[in-house]
Amino acid sequence: MTKSVYIHIPFCSQICHYCDFSKFLINNQPVDAYIEALATEMKVAQVGEAKTIFIGGGTPSALSAQQLKQLLQAIRTHIHFSKEIEFTVEANPGDLTNDKLAILKEGGVNRLSLGVQTFNDSLLQKIGRS
């Protein structure tokens, strides 16, 4: 039986006024310990094969390139990918770098969900977005 997996990253570079999801400002948070705990949970859960994986948040792209790489390595180690897997990561366009995009591609991510609420700078400021 194939499964779908959701992994929540509760950290953000900034807190948006409208967001109701569980989230924390990433500064001074135990992000590395959180990623290690996720890896342990994946190992214990023995998910098997996944047809879809969705990493949401918070803002997964707020992780550093190294933290993102560690998370994706844990996923590849503990979750088997179906041949037709849809592997999505939520991202804030302002957080993405060439390094992070390369790590996502290398880690098997084949879909980005970009959080673009508006292209109007003044409205972005009003809602607390970069």
XYZ file of N, CA and C in Angstrom:
390
model
N 0.845 -1.184 0.000
C 0.000 0.000 0.000
C 0.888 1.245 0.000
N 0.667 2.116 -0.963
C 1.456 3.349 -1.002
C 0.795 4.403 -0.118
N 1.611 5.309 0.341
C 1.154 6.316 1.289
C 1.541 7.709 0.833
N 0.920 8.680 1.491
C 1.292 10.081 1.347
C 1.882 10.532 2.668
N 2.908 11.354 2.595
C 3.610 11.810 3.790
C 3.608 13.323 3.821
N 3.258 13.891 4.986
C 3.354 15.335 5.204
C 4.380 15.559 6.301
N 5.337 16.443 6.051
C 6.358 16.796 7.037
C 6.231 18.290 7.293
N 6.005 18.634 8.569
C 5.792 20.037 8.932
C 7.089 20.653 9.439
N 7.473 21.752 8.828
C 8.623 22.547 9.279
C 8.039 23.833 9.869
N 8.053 23.961 11.204
C 7.339 25.081 11.841
C 8.137 26.377 11.947
N 9.163 26.547 11.131
C 10.041 27.705 11.243
C 9.862 28.641 10.052
N 9.937 29.950 10.342
C 9.790 30.968 9.304
C 10.829 32.063 9.507
N 11.224 32.687 8.406
C 12.143 33.829 8.463
C 11.446 35.050 9.033
N 10.149 35.102 8.858
C 9.321 36.175 9.421
C 7.932 35.598 9.669
N 7.200 36.222 10.562
C 5.853 35.748 10.875
C 4.846 36.639 10.149
N 4.054 36.028 9.293
C 3.049 36.761 8.527
C 1.796 36.948 9.385
N 1.193 38.101 9.289
C 0.051 38.450 10.128
C -1.160 37.546 9.903
N -1.337 37.050 8.719
C -2.539 36.305 8.357
C -2.434 34.791 8.598
N -1.255 34.297 8.906
C -1.026 32.852 8.945
C -1.532 32.228 10.240
N -2.290 31.124 10.102
C -2.835 30.407 11.255
C -2.104 29.102 11.542
N -1.076 28.793 10.774
C -0.367 27.531 10.967
C 0.582 27.607 12.163
N 0.927 26.467 12.689
C 1.889 26.392 13.781
C 3.255 26.808 13.246
N 3.818 27.894 13.832
C 5.087 28.398 13.318
C 5.812 29.188 14.395
N 7.145 29.281 14.197
C 8.028 30.012 15.093
C 9.048 30.766 14.258
N 9.442 31.933 14.714
C 10.519 32.652 14.068
C 11.777 31.800 14.181
N 12.471 31.578 13.084
C 13.571 30.613 13.032
C 14.768 30.993 13.904
N 14.953 32.283 14.150
C 16.097 32.730 14.949
C 16.086 32.094 16.339
N 17.233 31.553 16.730
C 17.438 30.968 18.060
C 16.539 29.770 18.370
N 16.082 29.087 17.361
C 15.273 27.879 17.558
C 16.152 26.641 17.386
N 15.759 25.526 17.998
C 16.549 24.282 17.897
C 16.263 23.531 16.589
N 16.558 24.176 15.474
C 16.224 23.623 14.159
C 16.958 22.305 13.901
N 18.247 22.247 14.226
C 19.007 21.016 13.992
C 18.437 19.854 14.806
N 18.066 20.125 16.053
C 17.475 19.082 16.904
C 16.121 18.639 16.342
N 15.372 19.574 15.794
C 14.075 19.250 15.192
C 14.265 18.320 13.994
N 15.243 18.622 13.148
C 15.512 17.779 11.976
C 15.964 16.389 12.419
N 16.797 16.304 13.442
C 17.218 15.002 13.980
C 16.019 14.225 14.514
N 15.097 14.910 15.199
C 13.901 14.252 15.719
C 13.021 13.744 14.577
N 12.912 14.522 13.505
C 12.153 14.066 12.341
C 12.771 12.804 11.747
N 14.094 12.774 11.652
C 14.788 11.601 11.111
C 14.518 10.380 11.977
N 14.548 10.561 13.277
C 14.265 9.450 14.197
C 12.825 8.970 14.027
N 11.894 9.913 13.922
C 10.491 9.543 13.751
C 10.271 8.796 12.434
N 10.940 9.233 11.367
C 10.814 8.541 10.083
C 11.326 7.106 10.192
N 12.435 6.941 10.895
C 13.021 5.611 11.068
C 12.071 4.705 11.834
N 11.526 5.211 12.927
C 10.634 4.423 13.778
C 9.312 4.119 13.062
N 8.806 5.078 12.304
C 7.506 4.924 11.644
C 7.511 3.859 10.559
N 8.646 3.588 9.968
C 8.750 2.601 8.890
C 7.635 2.806 7.858
N 7.657 3.963 7.239
C 6.613 4.368 6.302
C 6.497 3.416 5.116
N 7.611 2.934 4.635
C 7.580 2.109 3.426
C 7.602 3.009 2.206
N 6.793 2.657 1.214
C 6.784 3.414 -0.034
C 5.800 4.569 0.032
N 6.227 5.733 -0.441
C 5.359 6.907 -0.500
C 5.124 7.302 -1.943
N 3.869 7.602 -2.239
C 3.532 8.091 -3.575
C 3.629 9.608 -3.632
N 3.360 10.269 -2.495
C 3.515 11.717 -2.406
C 4.191 12.077 -1.087
N 5.040 13.096 -1.157
C 5.656 13.682 0.030
C 5.460 15.180 -0.104
N 4.975 15.808 0.967
C 4.763 17.247 0.976
C 5.433 17.806 2.218
N 6.400 18.696 2.032
C 7.053 19.368 3.149
C 6.476 20.772 3.201
N 5.726 21.057 4.270
C 5.067 22.341 4.417
C 5.430 23.010 5.724
N 4.713 24.049 6.031
C 5.048 24.757 7.266
C 4.024 25.809 7.621
N 4.565 26.671 8.361
C 5.874 27.291 8.441
C 6.406 27.538 7.016
N 7.706 27.617 6.965
C 8.373 27.856 5.686
C 9.604 26.957 5.563
N 9.479 25.802 4.926
C 10.625 24.908 4.780
C 11.839 25.568 4.142
N 11.617 26.508 3.241
C 12.750 27.157 2.577
C 13.499 28.115 3.502
N 12.990 28.336 4.718
C 13.708 29.150 5.703
C 14.897 28.391 6.292
N 14.905 27.065 6.126
C 16.041 26.274 6.600
C 17.296 26.677 5.832
N 18.443 26.525 6.468
C 19.699 26.766 5.754
C 19.883 25.668 4.708
N 20.776 25.890 3.779
C 21.054 24.876 2.753
C 21.484 23.564 3.405
N 22.337 23.641 4.424
C 22.816 22.434 5.108
C 21.676 21.716 5.831
N 20.805 22.455 6.488
C 19.668 21.843 7.182
C 18.713 21.197 6.189
N 18.489 21.858 5.074
C 17.636 21.298 4.026
C 18.237 20.002 3.495
N 19.536 19.998 3.291
C 20.225 18.803 2.818
C 20.085 17.652 3.823
N 20.245 17.934 5.104
C 20.100 16.897 6.139
C 18.683 16.335 6.155
N 17.687 17.204 6.036
C 16.296 16.753 6.017
C 16.038 15.841 4.823
N 16.479 16.263 3.653
C 16.247 15.466 2.443
C 17.000 14.142 2.492
N 18.197 14.129 3.067
C 18.940 12.870 3.227
C 18.186 11.913 4.145
N 17.602 12.431 5.226
C 16.819 11.589 6.134
C 15.605 11.012 5.413
N 14.946 11.834 4.626
C 13.779 11.362 3.871
C 14.197 10.260 2.905
N 15.275 10.480 2.155
C 15.739 9.474 1.184
C 16.167 8.183 1.883
N 16.694 8.296 3.103
C 17.141 7.119 3.846
C 15.969 6.300 4.381
N 14.920 6.956 4.853
C 13.865 6.267 5.600
C 12.543 6.094 4.865
N 12.383 6.723 3.711
C 11.137 6.602 2.955
C 11.472 6.137 1.548
N 10.804 5.097 1.104
C 11.011 4.587 -0.256
C 10.124 5.378 -1.216
N 10.701 5.800 -2.313
C 9.978 6.596 -3.299
C 9.335 5.682 -4.336
N 8.043 5.905 -4.602
C 7.418 5.190 -5.705
C 7.995 5.751 -7.004
N 7.811 5.025 -8.088
C 8.352 5.472 -9.380
C 7.729 6.787 -9.844
N 6.472 7.003 -9.486
C 5.753 8.209 -9.918
C 5.618 9.227 -8.789
N 6.551 9.288 -7.881
C 6.404 10.144 -6.703
C 6.240 11.615 -7.067
N 5.362 12.269 -6.324
C 5.249 13.720 -6.375
C 5.830 14.220 -5.064
N 6.956 14.902 -5.133
C 7.695 15.339 -3.958
C 7.711 16.870 -3.976
N 6.914 17.458 -3.092
C 6.692 18.900 -3.075
C 7.284 19.536 -1.831
N 7.859 20.722 -2.009
C 8.325 21.534 -0.888
C 7.730 22.932 -1.043
N 7.139 23.426 0.049
C 6.672 24.808 0.070
C 7.880 25.727 0.178
N 7.816 26.853 -0.522
C 8.951 27.778 -0.497
C 8.474 29.216 -0.605
N 9.195 30.064 0.069
C 9.018 31.504 -0.091
C 10.036 31.921 -1.145
N 9.606 32.571 -2.222
C 10.552 32.937 -3.279
C 11.770 33.707 -2.767
N 11.597 34.511 -1.726
C 12.703 35.295 -1.188
C 13.736 34.464 -0.450
N 13.392 33.232 -0.065
C 14.314 32.349 0.657
C 15.161 31.483 -0.266
N 14.735 31.344 -1.514
C 15.409 30.398 -2.404
C 16.730 30.959 -2.923
N 17.738 30.105 -2.910
C 19.052 30.439 -3.471
C 19.399 29.349 -4.477
N 20.412 29.584 -5.275
C 20.855 28.548 -6.214
C 21.278 27.290 -5.467
N 21.956 27.447 -4.323
C 22.369 26.283 -3.518
C 21.162 25.479 -3.055
N 20.157 26.173 -2.517
C 18.966 25.470 -2.031
C 18.224 24.776 -3.169
N 18.103 25.430 -4.312
C 17.432 24.814 -5.462
C 18.181 23.568 -5.927
N 19.500 23.625 -5.945
C 20.296 22.458 -6.341
C 20.109 21.319 -5.343
N 20.069 21.632 -4.050
C 19.873 20.608 -3.018
C 18.490 19.978 -3.155
N 17.476 20.789 -3.419
C 16.121 20.258 -3.605
C 16.073 19.302 -4.793
N 16.654 19.720 -5.899
C 16.670 18.869 -7.100
C 17.427 17.577 -6.835
N 18.599 17.700 -6.229
C 19.430 16.534 -5.907
C 18.710 15.586 -4.942
N 17.881 16.160 -4.045
C 17.157 15.357 -3.057
C 15.910 14.690 -3.597
N 15.582 14.935 -4.867
C 14.436 14.271 -5.473
C 13.170 15.096 -5.523
N 13.224 16.334 -5.066
C 12.049 17.202 -5.109
C 11.744 17.521 -6.568
N 10.479 17.322 -6.963
C 10.109 17.581 -8.348
C 8.965 18.596 -8.477
N 8.640 19.245 -7.345
C 7.568 20.244 -7.381
C 7.791 21.253 -6.256
N 7.717 22.540 -6.587
C 7.777 23.607 -5.588
C 6.402 24.241 -5.478
N 5.989 24.499 -4.258
C 4.765 25.252 -4.009
C 5.202 26.619 -3.508
N 5.120 27.620 -4.385
C 5.622 28.949 -4.054
C 4.550 29.796 -3.386
N 4.905 30.376 -2.248
C 3.987 31.223 -1.498
C 4.010 32.643 -2.002
N 3.322 32.898 -3.094
C 3.251 34.251 -3.654
C 1.841 34.763 -3.372
N 1.715 35.621 -2.360
C 0.398 36.149 -2.026
C 0.032 37.350 -2.893
N 1.035 38.138 -3.269
C 0.810 39.296 -4.128
C 2.162 39.765 -4.671
N 2.125 40.484 -5.785
C 3.335 41.089 -6.332
C 3.380 42.586 -6.012
N 2.434 43.058 -5.212
C 2.339 44.463 -4.824
C 3.138 44.661 -3.534
N 4.253 45.394 -3.613
C 5.145 45.571 -2.468
C 4.461 46.187 -1.254
N 3.614 47.179 -1.451
C 2.966 47.821 -0.291
C 1.993 46.855 0.392
N 1.309 46.039 -0.395
C 0.417 45.044 0.191
C 1.217 43.956 0.907
N 2.349 43.568 0.345
C 3.225 42.606 1.029
C 3.621 43.125 2.406
N 3.999 44.395 2.493
C 4.356 44.979 3.786
C 3.192 44.937 4.753
N 2.002 45.245 4.280
C 0.811 45.257 5.150
C 0.521 43.882 5.736
N 0.789 42.822 4.973
C 0.500 41.474 5.476
C 1.712 40.808 6.117
N 2.826 41.540 6.191
C 4.022 41.019 6.872
C 4.861 40.082 6.059
N 4.834 40.201 4.751
C 5.620 39.339 3.870
C 6.761 40.109 3.233
N 7.833 39.375 2.920
C 8.938 40.004 2.174
C 8.653 39.919 0.698
